[in-house]
Short mmCIF file of C-alpha atoms in Angstrom, two decimals:
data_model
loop_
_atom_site.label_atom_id
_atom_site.label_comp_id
_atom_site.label_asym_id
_atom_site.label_seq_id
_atom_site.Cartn_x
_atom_site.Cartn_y
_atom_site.Cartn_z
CA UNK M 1 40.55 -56.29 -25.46
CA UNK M 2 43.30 -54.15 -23.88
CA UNK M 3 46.55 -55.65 -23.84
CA UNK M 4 49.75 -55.82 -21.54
CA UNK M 5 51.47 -53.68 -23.85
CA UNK M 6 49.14 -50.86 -24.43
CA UNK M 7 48.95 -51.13 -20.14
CA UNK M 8 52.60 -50.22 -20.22
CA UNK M 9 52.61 -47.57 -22.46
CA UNK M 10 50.11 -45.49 -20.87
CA UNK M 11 52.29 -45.86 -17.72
CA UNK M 12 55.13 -44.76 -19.17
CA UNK M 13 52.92 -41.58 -20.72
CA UNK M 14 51.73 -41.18 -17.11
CA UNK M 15 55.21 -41.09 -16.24
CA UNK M 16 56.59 -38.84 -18.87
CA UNK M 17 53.98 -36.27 -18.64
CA UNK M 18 54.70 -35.92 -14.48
CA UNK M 19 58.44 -35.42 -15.32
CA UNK M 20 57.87 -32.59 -17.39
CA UNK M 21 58.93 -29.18 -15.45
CA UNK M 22 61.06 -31.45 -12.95
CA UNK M 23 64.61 -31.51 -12.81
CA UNK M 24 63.93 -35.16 -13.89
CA UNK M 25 62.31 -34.30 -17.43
CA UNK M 26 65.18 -35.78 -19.48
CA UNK M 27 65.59 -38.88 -17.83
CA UNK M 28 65.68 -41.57 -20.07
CA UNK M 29 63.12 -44.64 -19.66
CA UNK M 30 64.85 -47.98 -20.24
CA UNK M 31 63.23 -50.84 -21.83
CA UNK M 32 62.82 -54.07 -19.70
CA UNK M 33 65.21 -56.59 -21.39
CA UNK M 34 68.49 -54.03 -21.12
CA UNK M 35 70.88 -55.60 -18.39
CA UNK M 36 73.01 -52.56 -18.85
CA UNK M 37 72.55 -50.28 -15.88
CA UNK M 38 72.25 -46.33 -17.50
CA UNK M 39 72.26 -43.63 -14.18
CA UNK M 40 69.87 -41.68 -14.38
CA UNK M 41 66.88 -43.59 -15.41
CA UNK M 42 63.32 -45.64 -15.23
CA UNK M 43 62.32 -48.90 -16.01
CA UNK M 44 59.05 -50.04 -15.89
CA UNK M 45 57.77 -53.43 -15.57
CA UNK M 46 54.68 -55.53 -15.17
CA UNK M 47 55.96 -58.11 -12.83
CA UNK M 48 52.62 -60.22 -12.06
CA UNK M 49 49.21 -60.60 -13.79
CA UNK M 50 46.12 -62.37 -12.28
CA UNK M 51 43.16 -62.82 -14.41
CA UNK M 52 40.20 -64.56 -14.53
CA UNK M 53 36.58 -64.61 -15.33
CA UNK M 54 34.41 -62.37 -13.44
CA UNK M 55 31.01 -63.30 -14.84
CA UNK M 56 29.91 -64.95 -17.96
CA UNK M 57 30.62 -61.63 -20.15
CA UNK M 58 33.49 -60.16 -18.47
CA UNK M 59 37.42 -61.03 -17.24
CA UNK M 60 39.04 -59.45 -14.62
CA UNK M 61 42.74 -58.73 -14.20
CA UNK M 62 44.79 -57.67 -11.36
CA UNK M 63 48.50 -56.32 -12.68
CA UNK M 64 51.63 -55.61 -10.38
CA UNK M 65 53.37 -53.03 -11.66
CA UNK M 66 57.02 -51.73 -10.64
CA UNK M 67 58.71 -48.83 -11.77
CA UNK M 68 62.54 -48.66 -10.98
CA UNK M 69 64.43 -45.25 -10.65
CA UNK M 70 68.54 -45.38 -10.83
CA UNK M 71 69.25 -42.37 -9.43
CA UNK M 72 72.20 -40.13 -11.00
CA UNK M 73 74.68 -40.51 -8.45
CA UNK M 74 75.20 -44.33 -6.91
CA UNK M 75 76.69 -43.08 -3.39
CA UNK M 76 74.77 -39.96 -3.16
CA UNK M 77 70.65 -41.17 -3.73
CA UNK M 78 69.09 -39.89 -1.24
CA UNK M 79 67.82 -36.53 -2.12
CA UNK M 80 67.24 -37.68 -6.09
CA UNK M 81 65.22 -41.31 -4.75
CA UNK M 82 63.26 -39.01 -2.32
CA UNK M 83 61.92 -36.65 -4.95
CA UNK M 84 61.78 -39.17 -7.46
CA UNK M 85 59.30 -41.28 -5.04
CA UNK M 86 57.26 -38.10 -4.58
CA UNK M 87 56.65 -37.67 -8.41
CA UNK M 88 55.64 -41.57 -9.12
CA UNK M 89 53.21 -41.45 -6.26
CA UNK M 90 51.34 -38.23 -6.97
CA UNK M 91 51.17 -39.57 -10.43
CA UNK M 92 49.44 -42.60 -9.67
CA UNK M 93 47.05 -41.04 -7.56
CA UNK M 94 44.64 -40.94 -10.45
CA UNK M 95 43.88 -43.52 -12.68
CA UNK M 96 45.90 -44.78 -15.37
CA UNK M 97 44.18 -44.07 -19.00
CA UNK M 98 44.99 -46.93 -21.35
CA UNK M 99 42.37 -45.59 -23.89
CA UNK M 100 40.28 -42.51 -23.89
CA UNK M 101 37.42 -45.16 -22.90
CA UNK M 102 39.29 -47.46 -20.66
CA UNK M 103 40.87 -46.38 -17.31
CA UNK M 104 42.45 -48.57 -14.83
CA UNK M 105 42.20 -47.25 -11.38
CA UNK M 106 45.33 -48.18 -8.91
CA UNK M 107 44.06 -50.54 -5.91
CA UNK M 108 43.02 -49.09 -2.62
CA UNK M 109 46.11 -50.33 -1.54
CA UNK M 110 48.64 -47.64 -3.17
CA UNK M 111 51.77 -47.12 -4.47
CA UNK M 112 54.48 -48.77 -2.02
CA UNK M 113 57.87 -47.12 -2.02
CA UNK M 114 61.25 -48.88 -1.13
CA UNK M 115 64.85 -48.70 -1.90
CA UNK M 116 67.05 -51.86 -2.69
CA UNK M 117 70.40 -51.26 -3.20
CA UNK M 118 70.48 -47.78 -3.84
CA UNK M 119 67.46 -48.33 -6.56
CA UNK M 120 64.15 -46.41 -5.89
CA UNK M 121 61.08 -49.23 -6.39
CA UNK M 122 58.01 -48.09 -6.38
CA UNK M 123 55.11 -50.77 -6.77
CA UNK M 124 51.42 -50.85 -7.46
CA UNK M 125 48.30 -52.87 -8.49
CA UNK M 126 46.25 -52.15 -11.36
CA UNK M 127 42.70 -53.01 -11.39
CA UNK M 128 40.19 -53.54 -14.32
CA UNK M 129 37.16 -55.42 -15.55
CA UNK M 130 37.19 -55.80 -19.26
CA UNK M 131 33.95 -56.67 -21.46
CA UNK M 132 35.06 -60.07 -23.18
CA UNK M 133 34.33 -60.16 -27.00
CA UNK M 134 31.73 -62.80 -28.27
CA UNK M 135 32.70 -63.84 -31.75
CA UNK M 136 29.12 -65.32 -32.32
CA UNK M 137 26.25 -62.55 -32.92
CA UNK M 138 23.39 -62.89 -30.99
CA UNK M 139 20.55 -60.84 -31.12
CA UNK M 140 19.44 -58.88 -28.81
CA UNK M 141 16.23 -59.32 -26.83
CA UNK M 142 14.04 -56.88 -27.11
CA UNK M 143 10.99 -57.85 -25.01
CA UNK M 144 10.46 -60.19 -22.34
CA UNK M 145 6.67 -61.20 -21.33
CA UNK M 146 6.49 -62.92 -17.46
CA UNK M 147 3.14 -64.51 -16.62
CA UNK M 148 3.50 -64.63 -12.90
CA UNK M 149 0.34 -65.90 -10.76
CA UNK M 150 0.70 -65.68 -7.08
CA UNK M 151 -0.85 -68.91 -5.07
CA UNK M 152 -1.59 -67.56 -1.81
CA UNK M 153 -2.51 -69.90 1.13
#
């Protein structure tokens, strides 16, 4: 099963790797539980989960995700916020790899972009059905015979 913290981590890859060649390539990424407020940086967080089963052999989990830019300069954000917004949503216009088998493709619904008190947030919803391990060991069945007789009128 793919957890909530290997979810984050490929974010923050996703993240890192789109910073590189950017004037933003050495800005530091914070972890969640700091209260201290470092300018420049990122913070990402997984604000709200939904999951649930989706069928007898599989869960499916809906994730918020929210990444917060501080920009460098507190008075003067605009121009920093502005091409910091353009670099978080091209990179979440392709799915997020967790694993090299397991992507997690961003909802139809986007990356939404806002600023609240001078701090970039940029929100999105991860999607993904996930095969739930069986701890029991079933065999497989191999062939199936039907004897179907039709009773017409």
């Amino acid at each position: 099963m793919i957890t909530t913290i290997q979810i984050n981590k490929a974010i923050n890859e996703m993240l890192e790797s789109s910073l590189i060649d950017t004037e933003f390539s050495d800005v530091p990424f914070k972890p969640e539980d700091t209260t201290e407020i470092v300018r420049p940086s990122i913070k990402v967080r997984i604000e709200d989960n939904k999951t649930g089963k989706f069928n007898s052999c599989n869960k499916e989990r809906t994730l918020t995700c929210r990444v917060y830019f501080f920009a460098k300069d507190r008075y003067k954000y605009k121009i920093d916020n502005s091409k910091m917004q353009d670099i978080i949503e091209n990179a979440f216009l392709e799915d997020v790899k967790v694993t090299d088998t397991f992507l997690m493709p961003v909802t139809e619904d986007g990356v939404d972009s806002n600023i609240v008190d001078t701090v970039l947030i940029c929100s999105f919803d991860l999607y993904s059905i996930e095969e739930i391990v069986d701890p029991t060991e079933y065999e497989p069945m191999e062939e199936l015979n039907l004897n179907l007789e039709y009773e017409g009128e």
